[in-house]
Structure formats: C-alpha cells, structure tokens
Coordinates of C-alpha atoms in Angstrom, one line a residue:
Chain A
M1 CA 0.0 0.0 -0.2
T2 CA 1.3 3.4 -0.9
G3 CA 1.7 6.4 1.3
L4 CA -0.6 8.2 -0.9
T5 CA -3.4 5.5 -0.4
L6 CA -2.9 5.6 3.2
M7 CA -3.2 9.3 3.2
N8 CA -6.2 8.9 1.1
D9 CA -7.7 6.7 3.7
T10 CA -7.0 9.1 6.3
I11 CA -9.1 11.9 4.7
L12 CA -11.7 9.3 3.7
L13 CA -12.1 8.3 7.6
I14 CA -12.0 12.0 8.6
Q15 CA -14.8 13.0 6.2
G16 CA -16.7 9.9 7.3
L17 CA -16.7 10.9 10.7
S18 CA -17.2 14.6 9.9
R19 CA -20.4 13.3 8.4
L20 CA -21.5 12.0 11.7
G21 CA -21.2 15.2 13.2
I22 CA -17.6 15.4 14.5
K23 CA -15.7 18.3 13.5
H24 CA -12.8 18.4 15.9
F25 CA -10.3 15.6 15.8
I26 CA -7.2 14.6 18.5
T27 CA -5.7 11.8 16.9
T28 CA -3.9 9.5 19.3
P29 CA -1.4 7.1 17.7
H30 CA -0.1 4.3 19.8
I31 CA 3.1 4.8 21.5
M32 CA 4.2 1.2 22.5
R33 CA 8.0 0.6 22.4
D34 CA 8.2 -3.0 20.9
I35 CA 5.5 -2.5 18.5
Y36 CA 4.8 1.1 17.4
P37 CA 8.2 2.8 18.5
N38 CA 6.8 6.1 17.9
V39 CA 8.2 9.4 19.4
G40 CA 6.4 12.5 19.8
S41 CA 8.2 14.6 17.3
N42 CA 7.8 12.3 14.3
L43 CA 4.2 12.0 15.2
L44 CA 3.7 15.9 15.3
A45 CA 5.6 16.0 12.0
E46 CA 3.2 13.4 10.4
G47 CA 0.3 15.2 11.9
E48 CA 1.3 18.3 10.0
K49 CA 1.2 16.3 6.7
V50 CA -2.2 15.4 7.5
K51 CA -3.3 19.0 8.3
Q52 CA -1.9 20.4 5.2
E53 CA -3.8 17.6 3.1
L54 CA -7.0 18.3 4.9
K55 CA -6.4 22.2 4.0
N56 CA -5.8 21.2 0.5
R57 CA -8.7 19.3 0.0
G58 CA -10.9 21.9 1.9
V59 CA -12.0 19.5 4.6
D60 CA -13.2 21.8 7.5
V61 CA -12.1 20.2 10.6
T62 CA -9.7 21.0 13.3
F63 CA -6.8 18.3 13.8
Q64 CA -4.7 17.9 16.7
V65 CA -2.1 15.3 17.5
A66 CA -1.5 13.6 20.8
A67 CA -0.7 9.8 21.6
E68 CA -2.4 6.7 23.2
Y69 CA 0.5 5.5 25.5
Y70 CA 0.8 1.6 26.4
L71 CA 1.7 1.4 30.2
D72 CA 4.9 -0.1 30.6
D73 CA 8.5 0.8 31.5
H74 CA 9.1 2.8 28.2
F75 CA 6.0 4.9 29.4
M76 CA 7.5 5.3 32.8
G77 CA 10.5 6.7 31.5
L78 CA 9.0 9.1 29.1
L79 CA 6.7 10.1 32.3
S80 CA 10.1 10.8 34.5
K81 CA 11.1 13.0 31.6
R82 CA 8.0 14.7 31.4
D83 CA 8.1 13.9 27.7
L84 CA 4.5 13.1 27.0
L85 CA 2.0 14.4 24.3
T86 CA -0.9 15.9 26.0
F87 CA -4.3 17.5 25.0
G88 CA -6.6 19.9 26.5
D89 CA -5.9 20.5 30.2
N90 CA -2.8 18.6 30.4
Y91 CA -4.7 15.2 29.7
V92 CA -2.9 12.0 28.9
L93 CA -4.4 9.1 27.3
F94 CA -3.1 5.7 28.3
E95 CA -4.0 2.2 27.8
L96 CA -3.2 -1.1 29.5
S97 CA -2.3 -4.8 28.7
F98 CA -5.5 -6.6 27.5
M99 CA -4.0 -9.6 29.3
Q100 CA -3.6 -8.5 33.0
E101 CA -3.5 -5.5 35.0
P102 CA -0.1 -3.9 34.9
P103 CA 1.5 -4.2 38.5
I104 CA 2.8 -0.6 37.8
L105 CA -0.8 0.8 37.4
Q106 CA -1.1 2.6 40.7
E107 CA 2.6 3.9 40.5
A108 CA 1.9 5.3 37.1
I109 CA -1.3 7.1 38.3
F110 CA 0.5 8.5 41.4
E111 CA 3.3 9.7 39.2
M112 CA 1.3 11.1 36.5
Q113 CA -1.0 13.1 38.9
S114 CA 2.2 14.2 40.8
A115 CA 3.6 15.7 37.6
G116 CA 0.4 17.6 36.7
Y117 CA -0.9 15.3 34.2
K118 CA -4.5 14.2 34.2
P119 CA -4.8 10.5 33.4
I120 CA -7.5 9.1 30.9
L121 CA -7.8 5.3 30.9
A122 CA -8.6 4.3 27.3
H123 CA -11.5 2.0 26.8
P124 CA -11.8 0.6 30.3
E125 CA -14.7 -1.7 29.0
R126 CA -12.2 -3.6 27.1
Y127 CA -10.4 -4.9 30.0
L128 CA -11.8 -8.3 30.5
Y129 CA -10.1 -8.8 33.6
Y130 CA -11.9 -5.9 35.3
H131 CA -15.5 -7.1 34.4
N132 CA -16.1 -9.1 37.6
S133 CA -14.5 -6.5 39.7
F134 CA -16.4 -3.6 38.8
E135 CA -15.4 -1.8 42.0
V136 CA -11.9 -1.1 40.2
Y137 CA -13.7 1.1 37.9
E138 CA -15.4 3.1 40.7
N139 CA -12.1 3.3 42.6
L140 CA -10.1 4.6 39.5
H141 CA -12.9 7.4 39.0
K142 CA -12.6 8.2 42.7
Q143 CA -8.8 8.6 42.4
G144 CA -9.2 11.2 39.6
V145 CA -8.7 8.8 36.6
F146 CA -10.8 9.9 33.8
L147 CA -12.5 6.9 31.9
Q148 CA -12.8 7.1 28.1
L149 CA -15.4 4.6 26.5
N150 CA -15.1 3.6 22.9
L151 CA -18.2 4.5 20.8
N152 CA -18.2 1.2 19.1
S153 CA -18.0 -1.0 22.4
L154 CA -21.9 0.0 22.5
A155 CA -22.3 -1.4 19.0
G156 CA -20.9 -4.8 20.2
Q157 CA -17.8 -4.5 18.1
Y158 CA -15.6 -6.3 20.5
S159 CA -18.0 -8.6 22.5
P160 CA -21.4 -8.9 24.1
H161 CA -19.5 -8.6 27.4
V162 CA -17.8 -5.6 26.4
K163 CA -21.1 -3.9 25.6
K164 CA -22.7 -4.9 28.8
T165 CA -20.0 -3.4 30.7
S166 CA -20.0 -0.2 28.4
E167 CA -23.6 0.2 29.4
K168 CA -23.0 -0.7 33.1
L169 CA -20.3 2.1 33.1
I170 CA -22.7 4.7 31.5
E171 CA -25.4 3.9 34.1
C172 CA -23.0 4.1 36.9
Q173 CA -22.0 7.7 35.5
L174 CA -18.4 6.6 35.3
I175 CA -17.7 7.7 31.8
S176 CA -16.1 11.2 31.4
F177 CA -14.9 11.0 27.6
L178 CA -16.1 9.2 24.5
G179 CA -13.9 8.5 21.7
S180 CA -14.2 6.8 18.5
D181 CA -10.8 4.7 18.5
C182 CA -11.2 4.8 14.8
H183 CA -8.7 2.7 12.9
H184 CA -10.2 2.0 9.5
L185 CA -13.2 3.0 7.1
G186 CA -15.2 0.0 8.4
H187 CA -15.4 1.9 11.9
I188 CA -17.8 4.6 10.4
A189 CA -20.6 2.2 9.6
L190 CA -20.3 0.7 13.0
S191 CA -20.3 4.2 14.3
E192 CA -23.5 5.2 12.5
Q193 CA -25.3 2.1 13.7
V194 CA -24.7 3.1 17.4
L195 CA -26.1 6.4 17.1
S196 CA -29.7 5.3 18.1
N197 CA -28.3 3.6 20.9
P198 CA -30.2 4.5 24.2
Y199 CA -27.2 4.5 26.6
L200 CA -25.2 6.6 23.9
K201 CA -28.2 9.1 24.2
D202 CA -28.0 9.0 28.1
L203 CA -24.5 9.7 28.0
I204 CA -24.5 12.4 25.7
S205 CA -27.5 14.1 27.2
S206 CA -25.7 13.9 30.7
D207 CA -23.4 16.4 32.2
N208 CA -20.6 13.9 32.7
L209 CA -19.1 14.0 29.2
L210 CA -16.0 16.4 29.0
N211 CA -15.2 16.0 25.4
H212 CA -16.6 19.8 24.6
T213 CA -14.0 21.2 27.0
L214 CA -11.2 20.0 24.6
I215 CA -12.1 22.5 21.9
Q216 CA -8.9 24.7 21.4
Chain B
M1 CA -53.6 2.5 30.3
S2 CA -56.3 2.0 27.7
F3 CA -56.0 -0.9 25.1
L4 CA -55.3 1.5 22.4
N5 CA -52.7 3.2 24.6
K6 CA -50.9 0.0 25.0
I7 CA -50.7 -0.8 21.3
F8 CA -49.4 2.7 20.4
S9 CA -46.8 2.9 23.2
R10 CA -45.0 -0.2 21.5
K11 CA -44.5 1.9 18.4
K12 CA -41.6 3.7 20.1
V13 CA -39.5 5.7 17.4
E14 CA -35.7 5.3 17.8
H15 CA -34.1 8.8 17.1
S16 CA -30.5 9.2 16.3
V17 CA -28.3 11.4 17.9
S18 CA -25.5 13.4 16.5
L19 CA -21.9 13.0 17.4
E20 CA -21.7 16.8 17.2
S21 CA -22.7 16.5 20.9
M22 CA -19.2 14.9 21.5
F23 CA -17.7 18.0 20.1
V24 CA -14.1 16.6 20.0
D25 CA -13.2 13.0 19.2
M26 CA -10.1 12.5 21.4
H27 CA -9.2 8.8 20.6
S28 CA -8.4 7.9 17.2
H29 CA -5.8 6.5 14.8
L30 CA -5.8 8.7 11.8
I31 CA -2.2 9.4 10.8
P32 CA -1.0 6.9 8.1
G33 CA 2.1 4.9 8.5
V34 CA 2.6 5.3 12.1
D35 CA 0.4 2.4 13.8
D36 CA -2.3 0.2 13.0
G37 CA -4.7 2.9 12.0
S38 CA -5.8 4.5 8.7
N39 CA -6.1 1.8 6.4
S40 CA -8.7 -0.1 4.5
D41 CA -8.4 -3.3 6.3
E42 CA -11.0 -4.4 8.5

C-alpha cells in the first residue's frame, strides 16, 4: 500500500466521521516501544502532513496530535522526563495490557498526577479482567482517573461482555470521555449504527461528558 | 392505560443522536503509516 493511498484513507476516514457530526479531532497514535516505536516529534511532523492535506482538500475540521500510551516501563521513562504528548488541560491518554492489570498501574497514576498530568484510561470496558471487579472502575474514578469509552463498544464491536460493561459504566456515571478509537473505514458504518443506542443518548445528554472542554 | 394506548406505546421511534454533541473525538488512529490505523483493512 502506498503512502498516498494511506493518506487518502485518512482523509476518507475524517470525512466519514465528519458526516456523523464530528468536526474536531485529536488523533492518538499508539506509542508502544516494541510494536509502534513512535516518538512525539515524528508524530507531530506526520500530523502536520495530514493537516496540510486536509487544508488542500478543503476539509473543514480541526486536527491535533497526541498519543495513546501503552503503560509499560517505556512509558514510565517518558513520564519521568515529562516527555508526553498531552491535549486539553494536560490530559494524557493511556491504555493497559489486555491480558492482565499491569503491576505498575498505581505507581503510574501517582506519578502522572504528581507531575500535573490528568490521566485518561482508554477503553476501560475492554479490559476483561475488570469485568467481574467493577469496583476497580469506581476506585479509578474516585482517584481522579478519567474513563474513556469507545463509541463502538456500544455497538458490540468487541464482544457482548464488553457491550454490557459499557452500558453499566454509563449507568453508573463513570464515563467522562467518549472516543471513536477509529482505525479504519469499517469503523464509520459501526459508529453510524450506534447513533440510536439509548445508552449513548443517555451519556450524551448527561453532564458527565467532558469532550466539549477540549476545543482549542 | 387503555388498550389503544398499550398498542401505540409499543411503536416507539428510535431517534439518532448527532456526534456533534461529542464536539471533539479525542481517541483515534488517523495518521497514516505510524500505527495500525488509517488503512482499509477490517
């Protein structure tokens, strides 16, 4: 696949999401040392190319670059150097292993908050090991960790259990941010399906969502 | 509730919401070539 084709897909993705009503994008590429060894500077540079292409094609959206950090030793190193891509009011988006809770989770939360960062846990509904320990979500929320739900989790994209947990997180008013976690064009059709989901309506009409505070 | 009301209450129309209410999508993978995002693969 050529770079041009990939850039074209990017523009199509953004246009598709824009048709659903989203006009402001904070894109969050993975930073995961062993698999996606990105650094902030290269992501910002690549993001500028996307911005330019959007401008060239007259796509009227805002586009900002941050990251989705995988919680591991590499992240802890970046954190100790205060070398993180943030957005809004110093928010940092991070994700966990899907296999088990990382033993450094509490240390990482403490270090992030001590450094003035506001941690947002990406797609908490997708960590199966928390599904039978719902109090973990409540405790994270109480600790000041913001929880971000994936839009398509409500569509059942991942599994019925993930969908059920998403609904419960909304019912318990634990969700502060909603994100598409959009990776490919197939996400758009799924996102469209979920627009009539009653839990999504409840979330959007509640005062809990903070997405609107991120407009630059 | 009358019989007619019961019948009509079943005809609930589901209205879609606009994601404009989200204002900002703060989690996406849209930069080509840097991770597993922005390609046509399912």
